[in-house]
PDB file of C-alpha atoms in Angstrom:
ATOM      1  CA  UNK A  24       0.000   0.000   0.000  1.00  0.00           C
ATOM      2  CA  UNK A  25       1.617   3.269  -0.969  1.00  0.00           C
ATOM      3  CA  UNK A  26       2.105   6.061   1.841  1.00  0.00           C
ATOM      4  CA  UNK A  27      -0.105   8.642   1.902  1.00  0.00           C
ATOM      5  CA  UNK A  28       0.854  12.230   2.470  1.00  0.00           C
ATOM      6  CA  UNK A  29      -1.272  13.373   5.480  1.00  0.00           C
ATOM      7  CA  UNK A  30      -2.406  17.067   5.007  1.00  0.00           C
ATOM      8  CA  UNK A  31      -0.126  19.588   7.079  1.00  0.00           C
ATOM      9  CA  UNK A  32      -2.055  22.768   8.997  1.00  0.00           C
ATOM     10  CA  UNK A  33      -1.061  25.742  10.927  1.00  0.00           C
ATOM     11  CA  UNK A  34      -2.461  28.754  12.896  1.00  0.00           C
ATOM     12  CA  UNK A  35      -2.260  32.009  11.306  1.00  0.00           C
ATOM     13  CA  UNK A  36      -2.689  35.338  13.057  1.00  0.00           C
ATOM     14  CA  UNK A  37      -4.629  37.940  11.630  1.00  0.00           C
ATOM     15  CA  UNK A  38      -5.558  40.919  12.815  1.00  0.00           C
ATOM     16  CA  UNK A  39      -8.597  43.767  12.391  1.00  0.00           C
ATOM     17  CA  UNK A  40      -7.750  47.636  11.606  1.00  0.00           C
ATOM     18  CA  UNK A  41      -8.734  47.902  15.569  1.00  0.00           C
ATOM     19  CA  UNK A  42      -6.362  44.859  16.621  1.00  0.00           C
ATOM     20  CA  UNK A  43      -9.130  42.396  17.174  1.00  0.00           C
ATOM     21  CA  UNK A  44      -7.001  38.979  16.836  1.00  0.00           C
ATOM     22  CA  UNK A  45      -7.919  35.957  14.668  1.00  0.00           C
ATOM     23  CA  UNK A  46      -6.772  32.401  14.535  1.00  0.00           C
ATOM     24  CA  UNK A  47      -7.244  31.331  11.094  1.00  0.00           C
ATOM     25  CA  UNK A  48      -5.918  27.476  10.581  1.00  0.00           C
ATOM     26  CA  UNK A  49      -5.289  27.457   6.923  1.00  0.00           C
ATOM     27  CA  UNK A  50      -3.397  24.027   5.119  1.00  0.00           C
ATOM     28  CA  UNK A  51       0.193  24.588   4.596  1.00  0.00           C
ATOM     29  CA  UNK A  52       1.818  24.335   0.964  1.00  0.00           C
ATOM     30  CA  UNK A  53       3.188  21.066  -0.416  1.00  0.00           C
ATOM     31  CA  UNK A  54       6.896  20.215  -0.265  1.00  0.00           C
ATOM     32  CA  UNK A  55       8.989  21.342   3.003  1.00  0.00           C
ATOM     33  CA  UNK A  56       7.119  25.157   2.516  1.00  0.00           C
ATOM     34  CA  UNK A  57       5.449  26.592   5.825  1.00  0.00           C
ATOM     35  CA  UNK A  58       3.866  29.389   3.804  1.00  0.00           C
ATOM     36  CA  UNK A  59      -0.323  29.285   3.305  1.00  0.00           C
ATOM     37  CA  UNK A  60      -2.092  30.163   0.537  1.00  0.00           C
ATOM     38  CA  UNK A  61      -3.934  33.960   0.741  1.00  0.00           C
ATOM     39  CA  UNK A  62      -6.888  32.854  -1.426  1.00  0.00           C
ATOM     40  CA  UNK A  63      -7.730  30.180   1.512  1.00  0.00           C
ATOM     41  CA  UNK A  64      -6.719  32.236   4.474  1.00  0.00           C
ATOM     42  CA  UNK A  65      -9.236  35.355   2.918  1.00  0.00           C
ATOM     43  CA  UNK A  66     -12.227  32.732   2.525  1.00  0.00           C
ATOM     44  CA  UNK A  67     -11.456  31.859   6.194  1.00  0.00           C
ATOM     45  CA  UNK A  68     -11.310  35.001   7.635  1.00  0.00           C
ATOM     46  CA  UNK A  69     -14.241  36.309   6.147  1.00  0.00           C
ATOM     47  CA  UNK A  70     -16.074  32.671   7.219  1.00  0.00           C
ATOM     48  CA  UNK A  71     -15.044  33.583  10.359  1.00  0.00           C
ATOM     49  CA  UNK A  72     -16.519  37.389   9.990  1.00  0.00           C
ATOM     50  CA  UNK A  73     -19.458  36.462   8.623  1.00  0.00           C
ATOM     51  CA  UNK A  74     -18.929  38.586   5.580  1.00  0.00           C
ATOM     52  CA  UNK A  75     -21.158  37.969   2.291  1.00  0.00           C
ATOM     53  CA  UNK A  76     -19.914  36.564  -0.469  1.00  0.00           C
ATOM     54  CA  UNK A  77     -21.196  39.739  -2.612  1.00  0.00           C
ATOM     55  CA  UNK A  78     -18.652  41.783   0.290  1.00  0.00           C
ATOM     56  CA  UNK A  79     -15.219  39.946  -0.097  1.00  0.00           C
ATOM     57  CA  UNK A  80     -13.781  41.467  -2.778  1.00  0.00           C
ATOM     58  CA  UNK A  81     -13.322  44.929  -0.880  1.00  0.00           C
ATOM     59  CA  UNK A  82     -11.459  43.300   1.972  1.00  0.00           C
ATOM     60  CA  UNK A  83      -8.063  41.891   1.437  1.00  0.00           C
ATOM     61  CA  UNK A  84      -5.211  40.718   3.433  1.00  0.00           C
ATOM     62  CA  UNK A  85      -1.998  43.105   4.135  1.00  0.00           C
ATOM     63  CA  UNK A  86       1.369  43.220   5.639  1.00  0.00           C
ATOM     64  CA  UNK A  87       1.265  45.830   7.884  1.00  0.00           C
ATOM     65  CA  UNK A  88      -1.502  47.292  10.279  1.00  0.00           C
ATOM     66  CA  UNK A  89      -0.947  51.274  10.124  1.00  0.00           C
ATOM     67  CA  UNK A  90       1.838  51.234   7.860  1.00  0.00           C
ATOM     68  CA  UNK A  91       1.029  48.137   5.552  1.00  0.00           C
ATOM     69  CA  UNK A  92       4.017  47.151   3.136  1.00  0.00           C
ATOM     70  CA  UNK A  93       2.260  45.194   1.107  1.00  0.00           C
ATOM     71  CA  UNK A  94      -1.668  43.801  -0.133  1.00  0.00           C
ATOM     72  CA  UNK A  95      -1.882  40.478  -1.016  1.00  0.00           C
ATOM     73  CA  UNK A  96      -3.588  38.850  -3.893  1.00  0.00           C
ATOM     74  CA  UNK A  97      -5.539  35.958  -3.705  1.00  0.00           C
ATOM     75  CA  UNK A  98      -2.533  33.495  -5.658  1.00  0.00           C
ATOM     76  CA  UNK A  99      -0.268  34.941  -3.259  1.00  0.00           C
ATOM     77  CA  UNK A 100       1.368  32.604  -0.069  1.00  0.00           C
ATOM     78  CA  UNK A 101       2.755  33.807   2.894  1.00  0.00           C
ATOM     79  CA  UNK A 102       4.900  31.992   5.390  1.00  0.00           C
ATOM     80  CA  UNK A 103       2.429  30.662   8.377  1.00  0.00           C
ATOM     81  CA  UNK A 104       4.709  32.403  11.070  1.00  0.00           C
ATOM     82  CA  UNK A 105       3.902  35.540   9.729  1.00  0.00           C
ATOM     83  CA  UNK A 106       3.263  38.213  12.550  1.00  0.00           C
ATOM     84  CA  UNK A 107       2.000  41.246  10.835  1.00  0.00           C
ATOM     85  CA  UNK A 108      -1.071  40.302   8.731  1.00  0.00           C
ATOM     86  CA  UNK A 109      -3.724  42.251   8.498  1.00  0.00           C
ATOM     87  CA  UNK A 110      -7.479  42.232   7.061  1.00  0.00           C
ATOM     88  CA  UNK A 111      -8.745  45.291   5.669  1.00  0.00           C
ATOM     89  CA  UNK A 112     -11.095  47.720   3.573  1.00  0.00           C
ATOM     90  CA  UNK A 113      -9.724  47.248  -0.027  1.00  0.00           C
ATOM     91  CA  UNK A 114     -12.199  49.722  -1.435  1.00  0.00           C
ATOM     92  CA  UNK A 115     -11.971  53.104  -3.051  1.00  0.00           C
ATOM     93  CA  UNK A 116     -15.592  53.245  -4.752  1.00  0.00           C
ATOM     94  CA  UNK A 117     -17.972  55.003  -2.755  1.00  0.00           C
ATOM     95  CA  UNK A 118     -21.082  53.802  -4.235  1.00  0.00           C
ATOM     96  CA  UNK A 119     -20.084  50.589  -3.844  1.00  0.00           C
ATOM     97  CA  UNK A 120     -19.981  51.249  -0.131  1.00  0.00           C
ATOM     98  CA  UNK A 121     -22.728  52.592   0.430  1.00  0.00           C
ATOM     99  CA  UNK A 122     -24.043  49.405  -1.199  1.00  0.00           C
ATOM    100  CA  UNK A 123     -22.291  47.138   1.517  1.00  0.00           C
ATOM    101  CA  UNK A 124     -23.870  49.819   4.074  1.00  0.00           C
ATOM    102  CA  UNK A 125     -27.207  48.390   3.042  1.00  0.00           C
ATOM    103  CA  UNK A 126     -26.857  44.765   2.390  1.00  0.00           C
ATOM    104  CA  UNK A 127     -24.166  43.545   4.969  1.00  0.00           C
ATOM    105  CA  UNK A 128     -23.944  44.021   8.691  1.00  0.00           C
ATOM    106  CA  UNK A 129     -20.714  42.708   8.942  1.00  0.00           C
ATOM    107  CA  UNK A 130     -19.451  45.194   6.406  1.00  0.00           C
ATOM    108  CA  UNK A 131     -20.779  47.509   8.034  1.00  0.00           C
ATOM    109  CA  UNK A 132     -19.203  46.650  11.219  1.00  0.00           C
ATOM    110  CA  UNK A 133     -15.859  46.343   9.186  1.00  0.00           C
ATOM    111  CA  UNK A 134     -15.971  49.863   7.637  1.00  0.00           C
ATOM    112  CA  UNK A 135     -17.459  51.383  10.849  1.00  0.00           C
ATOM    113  CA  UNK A 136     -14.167  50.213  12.637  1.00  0.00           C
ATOM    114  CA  UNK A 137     -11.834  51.401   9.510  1.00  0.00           C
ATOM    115  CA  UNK A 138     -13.911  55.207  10.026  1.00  0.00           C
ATOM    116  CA  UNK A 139     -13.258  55.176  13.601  1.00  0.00           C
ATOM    117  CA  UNK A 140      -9.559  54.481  13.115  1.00  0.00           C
ATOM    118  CA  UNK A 141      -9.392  57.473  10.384  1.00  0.00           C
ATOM    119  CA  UNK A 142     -10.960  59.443  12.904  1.00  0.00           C
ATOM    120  CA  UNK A 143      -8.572  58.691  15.864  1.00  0.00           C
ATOM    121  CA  UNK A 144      -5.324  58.952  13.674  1.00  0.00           C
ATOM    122  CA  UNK A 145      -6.410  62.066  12.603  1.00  0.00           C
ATOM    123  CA  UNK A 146      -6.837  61.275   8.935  1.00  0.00           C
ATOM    124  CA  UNK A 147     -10.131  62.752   8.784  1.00  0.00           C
ATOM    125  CA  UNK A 148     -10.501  66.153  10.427  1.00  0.00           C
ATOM    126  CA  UNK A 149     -14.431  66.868  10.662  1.00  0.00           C
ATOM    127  CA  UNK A 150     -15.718  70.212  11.969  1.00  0.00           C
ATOM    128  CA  UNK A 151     -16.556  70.403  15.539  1.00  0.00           C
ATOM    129  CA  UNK A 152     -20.368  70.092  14.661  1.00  0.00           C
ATOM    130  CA  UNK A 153     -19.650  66.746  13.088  1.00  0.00           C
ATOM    131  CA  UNK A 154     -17.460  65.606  15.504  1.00  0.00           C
ATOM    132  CA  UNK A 155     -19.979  66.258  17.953  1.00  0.00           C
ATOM    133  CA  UNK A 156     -22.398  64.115  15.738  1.00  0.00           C
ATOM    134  CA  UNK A 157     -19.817  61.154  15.114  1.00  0.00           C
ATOM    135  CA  UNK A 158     -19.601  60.936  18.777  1.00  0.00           C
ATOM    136  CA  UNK A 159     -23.177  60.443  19.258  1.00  0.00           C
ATOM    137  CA  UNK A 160     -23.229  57.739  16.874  1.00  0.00           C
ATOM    138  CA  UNK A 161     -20.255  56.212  18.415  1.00  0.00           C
ATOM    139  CA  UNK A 162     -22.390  56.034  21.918  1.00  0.00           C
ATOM    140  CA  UNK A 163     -21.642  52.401  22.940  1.00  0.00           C
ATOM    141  CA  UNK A 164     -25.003  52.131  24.706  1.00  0.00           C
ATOM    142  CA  UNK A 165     -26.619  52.209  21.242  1.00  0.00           C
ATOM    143  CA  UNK A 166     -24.060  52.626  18.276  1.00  0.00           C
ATOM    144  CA  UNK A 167     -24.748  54.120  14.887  1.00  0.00           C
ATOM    145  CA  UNK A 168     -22.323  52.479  12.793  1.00  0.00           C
ATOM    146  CA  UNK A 169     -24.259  52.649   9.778  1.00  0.00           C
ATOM    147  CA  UNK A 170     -24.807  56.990  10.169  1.00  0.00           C
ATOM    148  CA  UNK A 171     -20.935  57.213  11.402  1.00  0.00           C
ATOM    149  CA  UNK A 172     -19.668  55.753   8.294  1.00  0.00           C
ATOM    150  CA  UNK A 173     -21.643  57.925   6.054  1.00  0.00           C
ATOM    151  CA  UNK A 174     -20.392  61.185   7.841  1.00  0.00           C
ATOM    152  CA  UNK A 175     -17.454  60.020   7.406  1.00  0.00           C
ATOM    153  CA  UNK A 176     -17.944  58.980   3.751  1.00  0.00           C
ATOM    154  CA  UNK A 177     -18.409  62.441   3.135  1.00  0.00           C
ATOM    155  CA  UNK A 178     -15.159  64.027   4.617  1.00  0.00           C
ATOM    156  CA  UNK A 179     -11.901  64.885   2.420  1.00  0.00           C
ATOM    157  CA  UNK A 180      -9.577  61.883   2.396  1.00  0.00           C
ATOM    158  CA  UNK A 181     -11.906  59.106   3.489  1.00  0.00           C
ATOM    159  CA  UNK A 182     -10.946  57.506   0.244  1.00  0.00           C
ATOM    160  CA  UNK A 183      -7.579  58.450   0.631  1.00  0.00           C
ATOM    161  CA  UNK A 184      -4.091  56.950   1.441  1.00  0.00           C
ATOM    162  CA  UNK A 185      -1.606  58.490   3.353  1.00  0.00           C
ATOM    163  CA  UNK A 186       2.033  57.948   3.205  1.00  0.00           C
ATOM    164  CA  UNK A 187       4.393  59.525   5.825  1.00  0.00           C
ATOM    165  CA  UNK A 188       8.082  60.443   5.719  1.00  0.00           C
ATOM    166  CA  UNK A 189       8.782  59.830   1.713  1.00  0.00           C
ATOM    167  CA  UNK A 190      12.059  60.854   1.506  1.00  0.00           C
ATOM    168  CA  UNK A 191      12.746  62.789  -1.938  1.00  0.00           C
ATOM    169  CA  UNK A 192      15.896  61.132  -3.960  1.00  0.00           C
ATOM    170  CA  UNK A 193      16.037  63.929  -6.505  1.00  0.00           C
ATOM    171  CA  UNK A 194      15.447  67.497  -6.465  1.00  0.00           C
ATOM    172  CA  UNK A 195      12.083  68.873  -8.426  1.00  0.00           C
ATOM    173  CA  UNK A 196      12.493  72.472  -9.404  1.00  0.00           C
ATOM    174  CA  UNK A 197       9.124  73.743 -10.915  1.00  0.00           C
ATOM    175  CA  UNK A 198       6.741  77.477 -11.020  1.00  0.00           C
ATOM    176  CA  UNK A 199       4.830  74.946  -8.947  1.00  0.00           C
ATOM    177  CA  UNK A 200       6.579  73.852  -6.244  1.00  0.00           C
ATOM    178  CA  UNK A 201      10.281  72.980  -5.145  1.00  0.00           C
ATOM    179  CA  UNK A 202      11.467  69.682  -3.253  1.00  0.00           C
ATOM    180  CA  UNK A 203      15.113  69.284  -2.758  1.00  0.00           C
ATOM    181  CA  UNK A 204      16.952  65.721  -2.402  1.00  0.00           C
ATOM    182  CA  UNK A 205      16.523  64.016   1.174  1.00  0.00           C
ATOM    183  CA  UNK A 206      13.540  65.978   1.984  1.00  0.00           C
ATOM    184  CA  UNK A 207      10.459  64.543   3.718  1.00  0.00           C
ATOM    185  CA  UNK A 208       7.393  65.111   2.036  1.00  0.00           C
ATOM    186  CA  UNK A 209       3.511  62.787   3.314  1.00  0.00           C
ATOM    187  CA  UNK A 210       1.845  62.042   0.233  1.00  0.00           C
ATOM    188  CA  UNK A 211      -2.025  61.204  -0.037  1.00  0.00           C
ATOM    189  CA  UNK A 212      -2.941  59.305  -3.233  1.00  0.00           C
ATOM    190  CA  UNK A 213      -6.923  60.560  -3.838  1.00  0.00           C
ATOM    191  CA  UNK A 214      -9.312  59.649  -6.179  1.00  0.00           C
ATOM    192  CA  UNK A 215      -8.192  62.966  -7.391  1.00  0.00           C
ATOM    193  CA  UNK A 216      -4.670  62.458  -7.859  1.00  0.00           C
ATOM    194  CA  UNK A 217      -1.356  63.340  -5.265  1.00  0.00           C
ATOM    195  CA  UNK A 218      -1.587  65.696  -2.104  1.00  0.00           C
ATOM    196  CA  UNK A 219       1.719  66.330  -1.587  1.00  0.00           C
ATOM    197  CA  UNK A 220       1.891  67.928   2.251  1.00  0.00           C
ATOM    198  CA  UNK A 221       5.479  69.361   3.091  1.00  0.00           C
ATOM    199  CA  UNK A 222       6.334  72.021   5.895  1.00  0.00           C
ATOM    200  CA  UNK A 223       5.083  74.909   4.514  1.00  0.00           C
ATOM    201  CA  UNK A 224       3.351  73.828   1.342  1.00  0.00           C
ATOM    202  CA  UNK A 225       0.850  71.645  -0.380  1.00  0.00           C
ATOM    203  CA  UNK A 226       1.268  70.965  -3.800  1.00  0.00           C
ATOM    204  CA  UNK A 227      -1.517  69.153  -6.055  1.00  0.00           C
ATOM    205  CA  UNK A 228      -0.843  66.621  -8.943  1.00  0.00           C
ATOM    206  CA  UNK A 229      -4.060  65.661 -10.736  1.00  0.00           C
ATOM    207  CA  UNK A 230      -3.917  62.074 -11.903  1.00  0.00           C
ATOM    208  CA  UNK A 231      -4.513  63.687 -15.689  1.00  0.00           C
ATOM    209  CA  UNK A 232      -0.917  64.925 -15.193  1.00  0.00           C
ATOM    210  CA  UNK A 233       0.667  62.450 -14.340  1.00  0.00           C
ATOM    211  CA  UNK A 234       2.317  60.392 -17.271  1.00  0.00           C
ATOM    212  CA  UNK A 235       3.502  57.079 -15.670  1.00  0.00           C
ATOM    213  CA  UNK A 236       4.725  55.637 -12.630  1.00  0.00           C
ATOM    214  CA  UNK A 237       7.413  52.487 -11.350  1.00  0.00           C
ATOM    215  CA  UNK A 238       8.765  50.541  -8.737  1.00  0.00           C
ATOM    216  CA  UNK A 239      12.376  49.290  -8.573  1.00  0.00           C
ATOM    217  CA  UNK A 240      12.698  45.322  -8.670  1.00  0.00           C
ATOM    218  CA  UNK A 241      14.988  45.697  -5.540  1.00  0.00           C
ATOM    219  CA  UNK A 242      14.958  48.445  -2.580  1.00  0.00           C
ATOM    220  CA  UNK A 243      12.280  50.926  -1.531  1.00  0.00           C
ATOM    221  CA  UNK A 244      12.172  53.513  -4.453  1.00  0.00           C
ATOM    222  CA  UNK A 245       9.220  54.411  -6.305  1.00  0.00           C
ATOM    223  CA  UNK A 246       8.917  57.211  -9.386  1.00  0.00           C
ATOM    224  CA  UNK A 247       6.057  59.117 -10.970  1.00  0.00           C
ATOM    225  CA  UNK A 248       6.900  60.828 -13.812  1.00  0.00           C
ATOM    226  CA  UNK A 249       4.525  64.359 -13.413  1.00  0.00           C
ATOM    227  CA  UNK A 250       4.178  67.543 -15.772  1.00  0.00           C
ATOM    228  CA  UNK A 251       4.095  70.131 -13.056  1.00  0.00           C
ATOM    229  CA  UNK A 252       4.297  72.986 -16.389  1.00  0.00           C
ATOM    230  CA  UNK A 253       3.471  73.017 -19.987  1.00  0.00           C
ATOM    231  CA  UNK A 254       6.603  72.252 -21.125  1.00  0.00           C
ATOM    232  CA  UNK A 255       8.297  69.501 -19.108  1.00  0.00           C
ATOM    233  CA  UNK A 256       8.021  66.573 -17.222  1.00  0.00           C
ATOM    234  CA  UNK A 257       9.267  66.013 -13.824  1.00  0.00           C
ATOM    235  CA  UNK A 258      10.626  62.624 -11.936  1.00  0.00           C
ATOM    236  CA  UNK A 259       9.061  62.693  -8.639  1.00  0.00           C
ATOM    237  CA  UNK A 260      11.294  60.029  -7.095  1.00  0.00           C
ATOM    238  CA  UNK A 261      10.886  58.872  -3.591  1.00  0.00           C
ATOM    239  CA  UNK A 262      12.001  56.043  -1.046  1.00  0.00           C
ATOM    240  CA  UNK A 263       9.511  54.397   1.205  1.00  0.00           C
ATOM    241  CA  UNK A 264       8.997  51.117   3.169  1.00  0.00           C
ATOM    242  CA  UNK A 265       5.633  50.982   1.396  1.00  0.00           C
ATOM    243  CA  UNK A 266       6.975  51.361  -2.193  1.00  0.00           C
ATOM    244  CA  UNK A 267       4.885  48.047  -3.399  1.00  0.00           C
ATOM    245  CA  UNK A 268       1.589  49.321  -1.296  1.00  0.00           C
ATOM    246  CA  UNK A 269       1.979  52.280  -3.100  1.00  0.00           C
ATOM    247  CA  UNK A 270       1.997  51.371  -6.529  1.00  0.00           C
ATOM    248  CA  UNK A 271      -0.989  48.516  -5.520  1.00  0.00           C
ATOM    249  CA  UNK A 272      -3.536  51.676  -4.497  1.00  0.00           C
ATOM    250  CA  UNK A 273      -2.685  53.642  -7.534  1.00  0.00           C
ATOM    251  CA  UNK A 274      -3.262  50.637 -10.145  1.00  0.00           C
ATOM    252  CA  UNK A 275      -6.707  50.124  -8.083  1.00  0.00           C
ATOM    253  CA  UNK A 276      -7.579  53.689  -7.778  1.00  0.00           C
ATOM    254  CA  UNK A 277      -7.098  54.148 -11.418  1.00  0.00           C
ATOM    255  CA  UNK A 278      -9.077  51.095 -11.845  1.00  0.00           C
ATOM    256  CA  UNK A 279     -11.672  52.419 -10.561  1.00  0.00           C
ATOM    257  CA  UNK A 280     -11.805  55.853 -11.976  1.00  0.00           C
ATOM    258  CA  UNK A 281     -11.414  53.720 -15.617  1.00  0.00           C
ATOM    259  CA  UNK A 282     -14.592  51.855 -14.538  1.00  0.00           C
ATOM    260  CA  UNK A 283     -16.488  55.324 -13.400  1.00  0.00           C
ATOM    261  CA  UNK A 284     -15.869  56.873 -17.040  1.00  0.00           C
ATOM    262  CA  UNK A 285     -16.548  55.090 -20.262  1.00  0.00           C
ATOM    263  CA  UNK A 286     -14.438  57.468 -22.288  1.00  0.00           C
ATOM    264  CA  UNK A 287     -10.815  56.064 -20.670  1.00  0.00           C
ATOM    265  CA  UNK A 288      -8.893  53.610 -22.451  1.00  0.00           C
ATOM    266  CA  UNK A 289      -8.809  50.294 -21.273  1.00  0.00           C
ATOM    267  CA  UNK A 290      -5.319  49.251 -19.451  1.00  0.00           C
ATOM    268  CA  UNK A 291      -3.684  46.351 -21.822  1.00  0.00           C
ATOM    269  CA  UNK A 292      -0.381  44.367 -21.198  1.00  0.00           C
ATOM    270  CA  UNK A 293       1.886  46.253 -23.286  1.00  0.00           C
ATOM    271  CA  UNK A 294       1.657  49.709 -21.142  1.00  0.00           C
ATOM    272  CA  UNK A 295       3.996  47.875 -18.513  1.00  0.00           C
ATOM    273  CA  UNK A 296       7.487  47.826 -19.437  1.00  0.00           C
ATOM    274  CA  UNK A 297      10.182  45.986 -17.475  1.00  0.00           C
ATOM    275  CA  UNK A 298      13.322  47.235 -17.673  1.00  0.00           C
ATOM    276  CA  UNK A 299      16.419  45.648 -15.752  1.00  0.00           C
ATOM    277  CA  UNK A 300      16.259  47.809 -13.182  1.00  0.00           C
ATOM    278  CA  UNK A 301      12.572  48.538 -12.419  1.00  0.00           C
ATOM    279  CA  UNK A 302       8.795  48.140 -13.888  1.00  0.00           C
ATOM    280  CA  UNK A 303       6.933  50.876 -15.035  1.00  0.00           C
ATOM    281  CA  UNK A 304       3.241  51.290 -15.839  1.00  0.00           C
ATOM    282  CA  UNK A 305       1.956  53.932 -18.392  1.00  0.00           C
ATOM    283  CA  UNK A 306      -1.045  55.988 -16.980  1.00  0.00           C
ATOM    284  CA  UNK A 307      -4.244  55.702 -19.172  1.00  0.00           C
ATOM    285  CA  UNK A 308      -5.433  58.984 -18.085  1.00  0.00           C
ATOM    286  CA  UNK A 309      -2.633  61.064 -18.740  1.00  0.00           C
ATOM    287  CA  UNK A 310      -3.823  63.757 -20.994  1.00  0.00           C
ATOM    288  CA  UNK A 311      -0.904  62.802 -23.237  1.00  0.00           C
ATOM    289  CA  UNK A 312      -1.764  59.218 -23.287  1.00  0.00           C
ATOM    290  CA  UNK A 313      -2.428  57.854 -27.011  1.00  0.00           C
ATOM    291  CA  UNK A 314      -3.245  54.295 -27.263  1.00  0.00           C
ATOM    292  CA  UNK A 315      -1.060  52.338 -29.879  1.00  0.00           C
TER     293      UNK A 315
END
């Protein structure tokens, strides 16, 4: 009688945006690998949620909790040991939301906790009339997630990323603005583009503008190549721990701006070029942009 592999399982750790720890056991890869499959350990922890099926797809799993360095997809694995996993909002379409607000509790739940930590970490600054009203709905005796998270849909930057302490590799010398090498600059990728927030300046890049972007195959450096005049292009070239996060909300922000307006070309295969050194994506919206 031949031998028959038994199946091998671990525990994985997974945590909410407000630290609420899950033990997910997931089946380990074949061979002598400890690593898990994502696809299985995102069906788990939304079984364990109680999320609809219709919901899953705007939740992912990330490395990282406040800082994440990475989203997952689905075909991804990920050793079992893993300490920093996180399940999130993956979501940047408001009506879509506001669809989940109506036919999901659990999502609800879910995005009432991701509001609340937006609030707290100062993401979101509401006026001090609808702060007052968030903290009625947030009355414990009787909660209104549902209400909170649509104040808070309606805020600047709910839809927004922030990254912290980018650290400029090259000077940017523009009638806009000017960065110098080894400056710190937070930058908020928006539905509307790049908020870029330094000391004593805010300088806006509209996603129209902005002509491509790329990630280096090794390190922490990620470019966007920007027309902050009429006549030239500028590399805005930065270092971050969250390089690959980074370029994962811009393709899905684009994504869904493509899918809000009809007019935008489609994205196809041969706008990302890999060089030896780095990838780069071409952006469909560019105003420049002229599909071959």
């Amino acid at each position: 009688m031949e031998d028959r592999e038994l199946d091998v399982f671990a525990v994985v750790l997974v945590k909410t945006i407000d630290s609420e720890q899950l033990q997910i056991t997931c089946k380990v890869s074949g061979g002598n690998s400890d690593c898990v499959l994502i696809e299985e350990l995102h069906q788990k922890v939304c079984d364990k949620l109680e999320l609809k099926s219709s919901s899953r797809g705007y939740f992912a799993i990330f490395q990282g909790q406040t800082t994440p360095v990475k989203k997952y997809k689905l075909s991804d694995t990920v050793p079992s040991t893993c300490q920093d996993l996180t399940f999130q909002k993956w979501c940047f379409n408001i009506a879509m939301e506001k669809t989940l607000l109506v036919c999901d509790m659990a999502a609800v739940y879910l995005l009432y906790k991701h509001s609340l930590y937006l609030v707290k970490q100062g993401i979101l600054h509401p006026t001090s009339e609808q702060l007052n009203q968030l903290e009625e709905y947030e009355n414990p005796a009787f909660p209104l997630e549902n209400q909170y998270v649509s104040l808070c849909q309606k805020l600047d930057h709910y839809n927004s990323v922030c990254f912290q302490g980018c650290v400029l590799t090259q000077d940017i010398v523009s009638p806009q603005i000017q960065m110098h090498k080894g400056e710190k600059v937070d930058m908020l990728v928006t539905l509307n583009g790049l908020e870029l927030q330094l000391e004593n300046n805010t300088c806006y890049i509209r996603w129209q503008d902005i002509k491509a972007w790329s990630k280096s195959h090794t390190g922490t450096n990620a470019s966007l190549t920007v027309h902050m005049d009429s006549d030239m292009c500028n590399l805005l070239s930065i270092d971050t721990k969250q390089s690959s996060y980074l370029i994962d909300v811009i393709l899905e922000i684009i994504t869904v701006l493509q899918k809000e307006d009809s007019t935008v070309a489609s994205f196809y295969a041969d706008m990302i070029h890999v060089t030896d050194k780095m990838k780069i994506w071409d952006n469909v919206l560019y105003n420049g942009y002229k599909p071959s």
